[in-house]
Amino acid sequence: MYGANMQAMDWSDVHYCLAVIQEGSVTAAAKKLGVNHTTVSRRISALEKTLHASLFDRSTSGWSVTPVGESILPNLEQMQEAASAIERSVHADRKDLSGTLRITALDVCIQRILLPGLKAFSEKYPSIHVELLASDEALDLSVHAADIAFRTTNNPPPNVVGKKIANFNYGVYATKRVWEDYMAGRSEVGAISWVLDGKAIPEWLRQSYPDMPIRYRSNSLNVIYDLVRQGSGFAEIPCSLGNSDPDLIKIPAQGVMEPMGFWLLTNLDLRTTARIRIFRDFMLDYLRPIVERFESQSAL
């Protein structure tokens, strides 16, 4: 806290004072700073008034630093370095708010969840060019295959840092028509499953509908979701997709997958990079209001 008669120092006054010390004269300091010498003299006088101390002995032969000035010189230089560091940091951030940002996520995640937020981000930061890598592969963030990854996992890899956004709950869904056909005993109703080894039966199917044949398999959640919407059968999908689609209903089932964490991940070395930090904060703010939809197990 400042004393009753002590005013806060103006950094620009300190800047003028250091210029005189470093350049050796008021005239040289004024030339360096692009001002006239009376401005330099006036700003130093203002600093001396604030500190209640003379920093220079003035004479016809020039200005010399007083013992008080000498004693506080290291502190003034530290202030200059701190100010320069702030300027460098701001400049670096501004410079880094351009270029390319590589983002990877499942195709269905990009299409059904992220696109509105990505559009808003690009409108706010038009100098950052976004590359979208639609993939369910765990791209190696440590070698910068991508800068940001949105992933569903309960065990993020050890070489990344991130934020858990929500838990994805899962359920079995179908169109109302397909459900009615099944309840009417129509044998053509089948299941849709992931491509595993070509033979594996999903636990929900084994426990709840053991006599239902698998009609389709796919390695794409987006394809599975569209197959369900087109009335091709029962499938296990995230509740956030099923509940948000008025054409689908949730089917009673046991053996459904355990909830999976939905994460925003980035490389450990890149976590403080401006464009990555700003994108991360922007998308977390965008996703926060819709977390309830991710985690809900019933229709919203």
XYZ file of C-alpha atoms in Angstrom:
300
model
C 0.000 0.000 0.000
C 1.216 3.485 -0.812
C 1.834 5.996 1.940
C -0.528 8.896 2.396
C 1.695 11.242 0.381
C 3.064 8.683 -2.091
C 1.614 8.555 -5.588
C 1.813 5.596 -7.932
C 4.705 5.780 -10.367
C 3.970 6.296 -14.025
C 5.890 3.692 -16.020
C 6.467 6.138 -18.865
C 8.301 8.452 -16.429
C 10.588 5.542 -15.478
C 11.124 4.901 -19.186
C 12.377 8.467 -19.708
C 14.632 8.235 -16.652
C 16.282 5.043 -17.862
C 16.756 6.516 -21.326
C 18.806 9.393 -19.865
C 20.937 6.996 -17.817
C 21.473 4.610 -20.714
C 22.100 7.280 -23.374
C 24.252 9.518 -21.129
C 22.406 12.807 -21.682
C 18.958 14.365 -21.948
C 19.591 15.310 -25.574
C 20.579 11.777 -26.578
C 17.603 10.318 -24.674
C 15.208 12.734 -26.373
C 16.582 11.762 -29.787
C 16.183 8.065 -29.054
C 12.629 8.512 -27.813
C 11.623 10.856 -30.608
C 10.628 13.740 -28.342
C 12.144 17.094 -27.440
C 14.482 17.478 -24.469
C 11.983 19.539 -22.470
C 9.586 16.587 -22.492
C 12.304 14.335 -21.096
C 13.166 16.866 -18.413
C 9.517 17.329 -17.466
C 8.829 13.584 -17.162
C 11.882 13.005 -14.979
C 10.861 15.895 -12.754
C 7.446 14.272 -12.410
C 9.088 10.990 -11.335
C 11.274 12.766 -8.796
C 8.192 14.490 -7.408
C 6.417 11.151 -7.067
C 9.425 9.605 -5.277
C 10.213 12.722 -3.217
C 13.870 12.343 -4.221
C 16.354 13.813 -6.719
C 17.573 11.252 -9.208
C 19.955 13.553 -11.131
C 22.296 16.418 -10.326
C 21.752 19.008 -13.025
C 24.573 21.324 -14.091
C 25.638 23.283 -17.160
C 27.977 20.441 -18.065
C 25.219 17.832 -18.012
C 23.200 15.548 -15.751
C 24.751 12.993 -13.402
C 22.946 10.295 -11.462
C 22.599 10.912 -7.705
C 23.341 8.219 -5.109
C 19.587 7.724 -4.724
C 19.293 7.244 -8.464
C 22.149 4.746 -8.407
C 20.529 2.809 -5.568
C 17.209 2.345 -7.351
C 18.664 1.764 -10.823
C 18.471 -2.067 -10.559
C 14.797 -1.786 -9.629
C 14.108 0.547 -12.531
C 15.854 -1.866 -14.888
C 13.741 -4.722 -13.535
C 10.627 -2.663 -14.243
C 11.836 -2.087 -17.790
C 12.475 -5.796 -18.310
C 9.051 -6.705 -16.893
C 7.356 -4.192 -19.191
C 9.323 -5.521 -22.164
C 8.344 -9.090 -21.259
C 4.672 -8.097 -21.198
C 4.999 -6.462 -24.608
C 6.756 -9.531 -26.017
C 4.095 -11.839 -24.616
C 1.244 -9.777 -26.030
C 2.986 -9.547 -29.384
C 3.579 -13.284 -29.426
C -0.064 -13.976 -28.615
C -1.240 -11.663 -31.374
C 1.149 -13.266 -33.827
C 0.053 -16.726 -32.722
C -3.616 -15.889 -33.273
C -3.098 -16.797 -36.899
C -1.976 -19.828 -38.805
C -3.436 -23.328 -38.767
C -5.180 -25.255 -35.997
C -5.508 -28.995 -36.627
C -8.471 -30.580 -34.836
C -9.366 -34.255 -34.822
C -12.633 -35.853 -33.726
C -15.071 -38.521 -34.790
C -16.975 -37.551 -37.903
C -20.271 -37.658 -36.040
C -18.820 -35.518 -33.247
C -17.773 -32.851 -35.742
C -21.094 -32.906 -37.594
C -23.545 -33.246 -34.710
C -21.779 -31.463 -31.840
C -18.863 -29.223 -32.795
C -19.809 -27.493 -36.055
C -21.821 -24.579 -34.588
C -19.033 -23.820 -32.114
C -16.352 -24.117 -34.802
C -18.274 -21.698 -37.003
C -18.560 -19.171 -34.158
C -14.841 -19.548 -33.385
C -13.841 -18.920 -37.004
C -16.022 -15.823 -37.147
C -14.331 -14.420 -34.041
C -10.771 -15.423 -35.047
C -10.732 -15.337 -38.864
C -6.918 -15.449 -39.072
C -6.856 -18.933 -37.538
C -7.461 -21.529 -40.228
C -9.055 -24.727 -38.954
C -8.250 -28.161 -40.364
C -10.766 -30.853 -39.376
C -9.458 -34.423 -39.308
C -12.482 -36.718 -39.040
C -11.014 -39.883 -37.566
C -11.608 -42.374 -34.793
C -7.891 -43.148 -34.681
C -5.920 -41.947 -31.674
C -3.736 -39.537 -33.654
C -0.418 -38.983 -31.932
C -0.598 -35.502 -30.442
C 2.991 -35.821 -29.308
C 4.191 -35.606 -32.911
C 1.675 -32.898 -33.805
C -0.490 -35.073 -36.058
C -3.159 -32.808 -34.579
C -3.158 -29.874 -32.150
C -6.493 -30.612 -30.466
C -8.345 -33.919 -30.133
C -11.936 -34.483 -29.012
C -12.077 -38.064 -27.817
C -14.388 -40.437 -25.955
C -12.209 -42.379 -23.541
C -11.917 -43.264 -19.880
C -8.124 -43.466 -20.099
C -6.511 -40.474 -21.867
C -2.925 -41.195 -23.005
C -0.187 -40.054 -20.613
C 1.575 -37.685 -23.036
C -1.336 -35.216 -23.302
C -3.230 -32.792 -21.109
C -6.879 -31.986 -21.316
C -10.249 -31.276 -19.842
C -13.042 -33.761 -19.317
C -16.155 -32.118 -20.731
C -18.800 -34.680 -19.830
C -19.676 -38.352 -19.724
C -21.306 -39.892 -22.783
C -24.062 -42.284 -21.755
C -25.199 -44.922 -24.219
C -28.512 -46.531 -25.069
C -30.151 -48.708 -27.696
C -32.288 -46.784 -30.201
C -34.561 -47.409 -33.172
C -37.303 -45.637 -35.061
C -40.809 -46.011 -33.669
C -41.808 -47.977 -36.764
C -38.973 -50.497 -36.327
C -39.859 -50.916 -32.645
C -43.499 -51.553 -33.548
C -42.432 -54.090 -36.170
C -40.304 -55.895 -33.579
C -43.140 -55.925 -31.042
C -45.412 -57.341 -33.766
C -42.985 -60.250 -34.156
C -41.659 -59.396 -37.605
C -38.495 -61.383 -38.181
C -36.894 -58.908 -40.592
C -36.009 -56.538 -37.748
C -32.262 -56.722 -37.145
C -29.416 -55.103 -35.274
C -26.642 -52.725 -36.312
C -23.233 -53.231 -34.715
C -19.633 -52.095 -34.820
C -17.125 -53.921 -36.981
C -15.058 -55.881 -34.497
C -13.734 -59.280 -35.534
C -16.741 -59.942 -37.747
C -18.265 -62.373 -35.254
C -18.486 -60.633 -31.877
C -21.972 -59.986 -30.546
C -22.525 -56.739 -28.602
C -23.353 -57.291 -24.953
C -26.669 -55.427 -25.216
C -27.722 -57.723 -28.063
C -26.561 -60.893 -26.314
C -28.373 -60.034 -23.076
C -31.545 -58.383 -24.347
C -32.220 -59.575 -27.902
C -30.277 -62.832 -28.348
C -32.372 -64.045 -31.291
C -32.059 -60.822 -33.321
C -29.710 -61.128 -36.315
C -27.074 -58.497 -37.053
C -28.017 -56.927 -40.383
C -25.261 -54.294 -40.610
C -21.828 -53.671 -39.181
C -19.809 -50.452 -39.547
C -16.680 -48.819 -38.184
C -18.307 -45.359 -38.343
C -20.620 -44.023 -35.660
C -21.982 -41.587 -38.218
C -22.956 -44.465 -40.526
C -24.502 -46.435 -37.655
C -26.502 -43.388 -36.585
C -27.802 -42.804 -40.115
C -28.709 -46.482 -40.481
C -30.799 -46.249 -37.309
C -32.493 -43.080 -38.524
C -33.344 -44.746 -41.846
C -35.098 -47.605 -40.046
C -32.463 -50.276 -40.606
C -32.609 -51.735 -37.109
C -31.613 -51.409 -33.447
C -28.235 -49.908 -32.530
C -26.313 -48.756 -29.491
C -25.435 -45.056 -29.822
C -24.713 -42.131 -27.479
C -27.839 -40.870 -25.711
C -26.913 -37.340 -26.797
C -27.593 -38.393 -30.399
C -30.608 -40.568 -29.784
C -32.377 -38.195 -27.406
C -31.947 -35.200 -29.685
C -33.533 -36.951 -32.661
C -37.362 -36.838 -32.617
C -37.523 -39.782 -35.042
C -35.815 -42.154 -32.601
C -36.964 -43.808 -29.408
C -34.916 -45.456 -26.689
C -35.367 -49.221 -26.561
C -35.287 -51.206 -23.277
C -31.966 -53.032 -23.032
C -29.550 -54.561 -20.559
C -25.797 -54.801 -21.054
C -25.401 -51.302 -22.490
C -21.894 -49.799 -22.550
C -20.621 -48.007 -19.463
C -20.432 -44.188 -19.744
C -17.378 -42.866 -21.597
C -15.611 -39.604 -20.824
C -15.705 -36.928 -23.511
C -12.360 -35.083 -23.477
C -10.674 -32.120 -25.120
C -6.993 -33.077 -25.344
C -3.823 -31.369 -26.516
C -0.091 -31.935 -26.497
C 1.679 -31.121 -23.241
C 4.146 -28.766 -24.964
C 1.423 -26.827 -26.805
C -0.986 -26.202 -23.940
C 0.080 -22.548 -23.503
C 0.204 -21.700 -27.219
C -2.148 -18.781 -27.694
C -4.367 -20.102 -30.461
C -4.708 -23.479 -28.744
C -5.400 -21.950 -25.343
C -7.998 -19.580 -26.795
C -9.663 -22.327 -28.845
C -9.803 -24.599 -25.798
C -11.425 -21.929 -23.626
C -13.819 -20.911 -26.413
C -15.032 -24.456 -27.058
C -15.365 -25.307 -23.368
C -17.588 -22.240 -22.946
C -19.592 -23.278 -26.016
C -20.056 -26.873 -24.848
C -20.816 -26.115 -21.193
C -24.534 -25.316 -21.721
C -25.165 -28.577 -23.609
C -23.361 -30.941 -21.231
C -26.735 -32.034 -19.842
C -27.624 -33.463 -23.254
C -24.375 -35.461 -23.331
C -24.943 -36.993 -19.917
C -28.693 -37.568 -20.014
C -29.941 -41.132 -20.309
C -33.525 -40.125 -20.977
C -35.158 -37.993 -23.647
C -34.789 -34.241 -23.119
